[in-house]
Amino acid sequence: MKMLDALAPGDRDRELALTLDPLRIPAHIAIIMDGNGRWAKRRGLPRIAGHKVGVSTVRSVVEDCANLGVQALTLYAFSAENWKRPRTEVDMLWRLLRFYLRHELEDLQRNGIRLQSSGHVEALPERVYEELRAVERATARNQGMRLNLAINYSARIELVDAVNSLIDEARIEGRLSSLVIDEKMISRRLYTAGLPEPDLLIRTSGEMRVSNFLLWQIAYAELYVTDTLWPDFNRAELLRAILDFQRRERRFGGLSAELPVVGEQDREMEEIVVSSQ
């Protein structure tokens, strides 16, 4: 892990990083970044102050994930429902996004990170949209981690878009009457097509819900909820989340490796029946 090269011996984060299995780093981490407003309120500051500190957290988490060898990182930056917030706050969020894109391009290039977005980004203010597309084009050839920003995103709308895309294609090709949709067809038309499905979903601020985020993709993701507010989510918090992930057994609907297979269970049942006769 490249992260170890940047951490001095005796550093607490280094000791925590050394407990990780480098062969079991999640391929795709998705994060619901929550708690900026509460962070600011607890300090008697305006909500935007929390968002500004949250941008710094984004910077460090992106770099840490890249140095850990994570293949893809999806950040829930702005939901389709967030338009309901006060206009002044929404406008400031767009200014912060432009600031991030403008100032982080150099770091993205240096770390080989490819930026992409998910959601109806065409509805963003024109300058924000242009800045986003410019950074996506500039990093399109990078071969490192994929940084996926979910902006003006709704998982339900994503699924509707995928199904409508299939219907439109079938109508154009004259096969609508025989159209049968399966899971693979939908997956290939999601905004995240080409990315591995998330292994780990992290939510900060302690809220126990997924908030219309990657509903299809997180079907078998491991969930990790921390009470830590997003501005306080540091490297140690990230490492603890990954360590917790590595301690879990992922069965994807199957049986634990420690449980006997069906045939063995049948033989055990037969022995019990015979011995009781």
Short mmCIF file of C-alpha atoms in Angstrom, two decimals:
data_model
loop_
_atom_site.label_atom_id
_atom_site.label_comp_id
_atom_site.label_asym_id
_atom_site.label_seq_id
_atom_site.Cartn_x
_atom_site.Cartn_y
_atom_site.Cartn_z
CA MET A 1 0.00 0.00 0.00
CA LYS A 2 1.42 3.38 -0.99
CA MET A 3 -0.10 4.87 2.15
CA LEU A 4 2.60 3.25 4.30
CA ASP A 5 5.31 5.16 2.43
CA ALA A 6 3.83 8.45 3.64
CA LEU A 7 3.44 7.45 7.29
CA ALA A 8 6.35 7.52 9.71
CA PRO A 9 7.12 4.53 11.97
CA GLY A 10 5.23 4.91 15.23
CA ASP A 11 2.46 6.97 13.62
CA ARG A 12 -0.88 5.70 14.96
CA ASP A 13 -2.39 5.70 11.49
CA ARG A 14 0.53 3.63 10.24
CA GLU A 15 0.01 1.07 12.99
CA LEU A 16 -3.67 0.89 12.07
CA ALA A 17 -2.86 0.57 8.37
CA LEU A 18 -0.51 -2.31 9.10
CA THR A 19 -3.42 -4.31 10.55
CA LEU A 20 -5.14 -4.31 7.16
CA ASP A 21 -4.87 -7.17 4.71
CA PRO A 22 -3.65 -5.48 1.50
CA LEU A 23 -5.22 -8.29 -0.53
CA ARG A 24 -8.70 -7.57 0.85
CA ILE A 25 -9.00 -3.84 0.31
CA PRO A 26 -12.55 -3.07 -0.93
CA ALA A 27 -12.56 -2.63 -4.70
CA HIS A 28 -15.27 0.02 -4.49
CA ILE A 29 -16.12 2.18 -1.49
CA ALA A 30 -19.25 4.35 -1.50
CA ILE A 31 -19.70 7.10 1.09
CA ILE A 32 -22.75 9.07 2.19
CA MET A 33 -21.07 12.23 3.47
CA ASP A 34 -23.42 13.45 6.18
CA GLY A 35 -23.20 15.84 9.11
CA ASN A 36 -21.69 19.06 7.75
CA GLY A 37 -24.59 21.16 9.03
CA ARG A 38 -24.61 19.56 12.48
CA TRP A 39 -20.84 19.97 12.74
CA ALA A 40 -21.24 23.69 12.15
CA LYS A 41 -24.27 24.07 14.43
CA ARG A 42 -22.44 22.47 17.37
CA ARG A 43 -19.77 25.14 16.98
CA GLY A 44 -22.19 28.04 16.59
CA LEU A 45 -21.18 28.48 12.95
CA PRO A 46 -23.29 28.85 9.80
CA ARG A 47 -23.99 25.61 7.92
CA ILE A 48 -21.71 26.61 5.07
CA ALA A 49 -18.75 26.47 7.44
CA GLY A 50 -19.36 22.74 7.82
CA HIS A 51 -19.50 22.31 4.04
CA LYS A 52 -16.18 24.13 3.64
CA VAL A 53 -14.44 21.85 6.14
CA GLY A 54 -16.17 18.90 4.47
CA VAL A 55 -14.39 19.74 1.21
CA SER A 56 -11.05 19.30 2.99
CA THR A 57 -12.23 15.92 4.23
CA VAL A 58 -13.08 14.94 0.65
CA ARG A 59 -9.56 15.82 -0.43
CA SER A 60 -7.91 13.65 2.23
CA VAL A 61 -10.27 10.69 1.84
CA VAL A 62 -9.80 10.64 -1.94
CA GLU A 63 -6.02 10.61 -1.58
CA ASP A 64 -6.08 7.99 1.18
CA CYS A 65 -8.34 5.66 -0.82
CA ALA A 66 -6.09 6.00 -3.86
CA ASN A 67 -3.02 5.21 -1.75
CA LEU A 68 -4.75 2.17 -0.25
CA GLY A 69 -5.37 0.70 -3.69
CA VAL A 70 -9.14 1.23 -3.81
CA GLN A 71 -10.28 0.89 -7.43
CA ALA A 72 -13.35 3.13 -7.21
CA LEU A 73 -14.70 5.66 -4.74
CA THR A 74 -18.23 7.04 -5.05
CA LEU A 75 -19.12 10.11 -2.99
CA TYR A 76 -22.72 11.24 -2.51
CA ALA A 77 -22.13 14.92 -3.16
CA PHE A 78 -25.62 16.26 -3.92
CA SER A 79 -28.91 14.37 -4.08
CA ALA A 80 -31.84 15.22 -6.32
CA GLU A 81 -33.71 16.06 -3.11
CA ASN A 82 -31.07 18.59 -1.96
CA TRP A 83 -32.58 21.24 -4.22
CA LYS A 84 -35.16 21.68 -1.43
CA ARG A 85 -32.54 23.34 0.74
CA PRO A 86 -32.32 27.15 1.03
CA ARG A 87 -31.20 28.78 -2.21
CA THR A 88 -28.22 30.47 -0.54
CA GLU A 89 -26.93 27.12 0.72
CA VAL A 90 -27.38 25.40 -2.64
CA ASP A 91 -25.58 28.23 -4.44
CA MET A 92 -22.70 28.00 -1.98
CA LEU A 93 -22.47 24.23 -2.54
CA TRP A 94 -22.02 24.86 -6.26
CA ARG A 95 -19.30 27.41 -5.56
CA LEU A 96 -17.54 24.89 -3.33
CA LEU A 97 -17.78 22.22 -6.02
CA ARG A 98 -16.22 24.59 -8.56
CA PHE A 99 -13.48 25.42 -6.04
CA TYR A 100 -12.77 21.72 -5.50
CA LEU A 101 -12.66 20.93 -9.21
CA ARG A 102 -10.44 23.89 -9.99
CA HIS A 103 -7.94 23.31 -7.19
CA GLU A 104 -7.81 19.51 -7.13
CA LEU A 105 -7.19 18.82 -10.81
CA GLU A 106 -3.42 18.90 -10.30
CA ASP A 107 -3.64 16.37 -7.44
CA LEU A 108 -6.00 14.16 -9.42
CA GLN A 109 -3.53 14.10 -12.29
CA ARG A 110 -0.56 13.48 -10.02
CA ASN A 111 -2.32 10.50 -8.42
CA GLY A 112 -3.64 9.17 -11.73
CA ILE A 113 -7.26 9.51 -10.56
CA ARG A 114 -10.03 9.56 -13.14
CA LEU A 115 -13.02 11.73 -12.29
CA GLN A 116 -16.53 10.88 -13.44
CA SER A 117 -20.02 11.81 -12.31
CA SER A 118 -23.38 10.10 -11.79
CA GLY A 119 -26.71 11.85 -11.93
CA HIS A 120 -28.49 14.49 -13.99
CA VAL A 121 -25.52 16.84 -14.02
CA GLU A 122 -26.87 18.67 -17.05
CA ALA A 123 -29.24 20.44 -14.63
CA LEU A 124 -26.33 22.04 -12.75
CA PRO A 125 -25.58 25.74 -13.19
CA GLU A 126 -23.79 26.20 -16.51
CA ARG A 127 -20.38 27.15 -15.11
CA VAL A 128 -20.41 24.25 -12.65
CA TYR A 129 -21.40 21.83 -15.40
CA GLU A 130 -18.67 23.09 -17.71
CA GLU A 131 -16.04 22.86 -14.96
CA LEU A 132 -17.11 19.31 -14.13
CA ARG A 133 -16.99 18.17 -17.74
CA ALA A 134 -13.61 19.84 -18.24
CA VAL A 135 -12.06 17.91 -15.33
CA GLU A 136 -13.67 14.68 -16.53
CA ARG A 137 -12.11 15.19 -19.97
CA ALA A 138 -8.73 16.14 -18.50
CA THR A 139 -8.55 12.98 -16.36
CA ALA A 140 -10.24 10.59 -18.82
CA ARG A 141 -6.99 8.75 -19.67
CA ASN A 142 -5.85 8.30 -16.07
CA GLN A 143 -5.45 4.66 -15.07
CA GLY A 144 -5.68 4.95 -11.30
CA MET A 145 -8.67 5.07 -8.97
CA ARG A 146 -12.03 6.11 -10.40
CA LEU A 147 -13.56 8.96 -8.40
CA ASN A 148 -17.31 9.00 -9.01
CA LEU A 149 -19.21 12.04 -7.76
CA ALA A 150 -22.94 11.44 -7.37
CA ILE A 151 -24.36 14.89 -8.16
CA ASN A 152 -28.05 15.70 -8.58
CA TYR A 153 -28.39 11.97 -8.07
CA SER A 154 -31.37 9.75 -7.25
CA ALA A 155 -31.14 5.96 -7.30
CA ARG A 156 -34.81 5.64 -8.19
CA ILE A 157 -34.42 8.00 -11.14
CA GLU A 158 -31.32 6.05 -12.18
CA LEU A 159 -33.34 2.84 -12.36
CA VAL A 160 -36.14 4.56 -14.27
CA ASP A 161 -33.57 5.95 -16.72
CA ALA A 162 -32.06 2.49 -17.22
CA VAL A 163 -35.43 0.87 -17.97
CA ASN A 164 -36.50 3.70 -20.27
CA SER A 165 -33.20 3.38 -22.13
CA LEU A 166 -33.90 -0.31 -22.73
CA ILE A 167 -37.41 0.44 -23.95
CA ASP A 168 -36.21 3.20 -26.29
CA GLU A 169 -33.53 0.94 -27.76
CA ALA A 170 -36.03 -1.87 -28.33
CA ARG A 171 -38.52 0.53 -29.92
CA ILE A 172 -35.90 1.91 -32.34
CA GLU A 173 -34.77 -1.61 -33.28
CA GLY A 174 -38.34 -2.83 -33.74
CA ARG A 175 -38.24 -5.49 -31.00
CA LEU A 176 -40.32 -3.80 -28.30
CA SER A 177 -43.02 -6.50 -28.38
CA SER A 178 -40.46 -9.19 -27.55
CA LEU A 179 -38.42 -7.20 -25.03
CA VAL A 180 -37.50 -9.14 -21.89
CA ILE A 181 -35.38 -7.28 -19.36
CA ASP A 182 -32.88 -9.04 -17.09
CA GLU A 183 -30.45 -7.87 -14.40
CA LYS A 184 -27.42 -7.66 -16.67
CA MET A 185 -29.26 -5.43 -19.11
CA ILE A 186 -30.15 -3.00 -16.34
CA SER A 187 -26.65 -3.05 -14.81
CA ARG A 188 -25.08 -2.13 -18.14
CA ARG A 189 -27.27 0.99 -18.34
CA LEU A 190 -26.75 2.34 -14.83
CA TYR A 191 -24.71 5.50 -14.32
CA THR A 192 -22.03 3.35 -12.68
CA ALA A 193 -21.67 0.92 -15.60
CA GLY A 194 -18.03 -0.13 -15.82
CA LEU A 195 -17.40 0.20 -12.09
CA PRO A 196 -17.33 -2.76 -9.71
CA GLU A 197 -20.32 -2.88 -7.38
CA PRO A 198 -19.59 -1.28 -3.98
CA ASP A 199 -18.10 -3.65 -1.42
CA LEU A 200 -18.41 -1.16 1.42
CA LEU A 201 -20.95 1.59 2.04
CA ILE A 202 -19.93 4.10 4.71
CA ARG A 203 -22.36 6.59 6.23
CA THR A 204 -21.21 9.28 8.61
CA SER A 205 -23.25 11.09 11.31
CA GLY A 206 -24.98 7.96 12.61
CA GLU A 207 -28.08 8.04 10.43
CA MET A 208 -29.39 4.51 9.77
CA ARG A 209 -30.65 4.87 6.20
CA VAL A 210 -29.29 4.77 2.65
CA SER A 211 -31.13 7.88 1.42
CA ASN A 212 -31.88 6.82 -2.15
CA PHE A 213 -28.20 6.11 -2.86
CA LEU A 214 -27.04 3.33 -5.21
CA LEU A 215 -30.06 1.17 -4.35
CA TRP A 216 -29.29 -1.39 -7.07
CA GLN A 217 -25.53 -1.42 -6.65
CA ILE A 218 -25.36 -1.88 -2.87
CA ALA A 219 -27.46 -5.07 -2.82
CA TYR A 220 -24.57 -6.98 -1.23
CA ALA A 221 -22.43 -4.15 0.09
CA GLU A 222 -21.28 -4.24 3.70
CA LEU A 223 -22.72 -1.28 5.63
CA TYR A 224 -20.66 0.73 8.08
CA VAL A 225 -22.28 3.57 10.04
CA THR A 226 -20.26 5.86 12.27
CA ASP A 227 -21.48 8.65 14.55
CA THR A 228 -18.56 10.76 13.38
CA LEU A 229 -19.69 13.81 11.39
CA TRP A 230 -18.21 14.14 7.92
CA PRO A 231 -15.86 17.07 8.67
CA ASP A 232 -14.29 14.94 11.43
CA PHE A 233 -13.97 11.79 9.29
CA ASN A 234 -10.21 11.36 9.09
CA ARG A 235 -7.74 8.72 7.94
CA ALA A 236 -8.09 6.71 11.15
CA GLU A 237 -11.87 6.58 10.69
CA LEU A 238 -11.44 5.34 7.13
CA LEU A 239 -8.96 2.67 8.18
CA ARG A 240 -11.25 1.48 10.98
CA ALA A 241 -14.13 1.17 8.51
CA ILE A 242 -12.02 -0.95 6.17
CA LEU A 243 -10.73 -3.07 9.05
CA ASP A 244 -14.32 -3.70 10.15
CA PHE A 245 -15.12 -4.70 6.56
CA GLN A 246 -12.23 -7.16 6.49
CA ARG A 247 -13.40 -8.82 9.70
CA ARG A 248 -16.77 -9.71 8.18
CA GLU A 249 -17.63 -12.85 6.28
CA ARG A 250 -19.28 -12.09 2.96
CA ARG A 251 -21.56 -14.95 1.90
CA PHE A 252 -23.65 -13.30 -0.86
CA GLY A 253 -26.67 -15.40 0.12
CA GLY A 254 -24.68 -18.64 0.55
CA LEU A 255 -23.65 -20.52 3.65
CA SER A 256 -20.75 -19.82 5.94
CA ALA A 257 -17.62 -21.76 5.12
CA GLU A 258 -17.75 -23.06 8.69
CA LEU A 259 -21.16 -24.67 8.21
CA PRO A 260 -21.41 -28.22 6.83
CA VAL A 261 -22.57 -28.52 3.25
CA VAL A 262 -26.05 -29.89 2.55
CA GLY A 263 -24.79 -33.42 1.95
CA GLU A 264 -23.04 -33.51 5.32
CA GLN A 265 -26.14 -32.18 7.05
CA ASP A 266 -28.21 -34.93 5.42
CA ARG A 267 -25.82 -37.64 6.62
CA GLU A 268 -25.85 -36.20 10.14
CA MET A 269 -29.66 -36.21 10.12
CA GLU A 270 -29.71 -39.83 8.93
CA GLU A 271 -27.35 -40.85 11.76
CA ILE A 272 -29.58 -39.10 14.31
CA VAL A 273 -32.68 -40.87 12.96
CA VAL A 274 -30.99 -44.29 12.92
CA SER A 275 -29.59 -43.88 16.44
CA SER A 276 -33.01 -42.95 17.79
CA GLN A 277 -34.68 -46.10 16.45
#
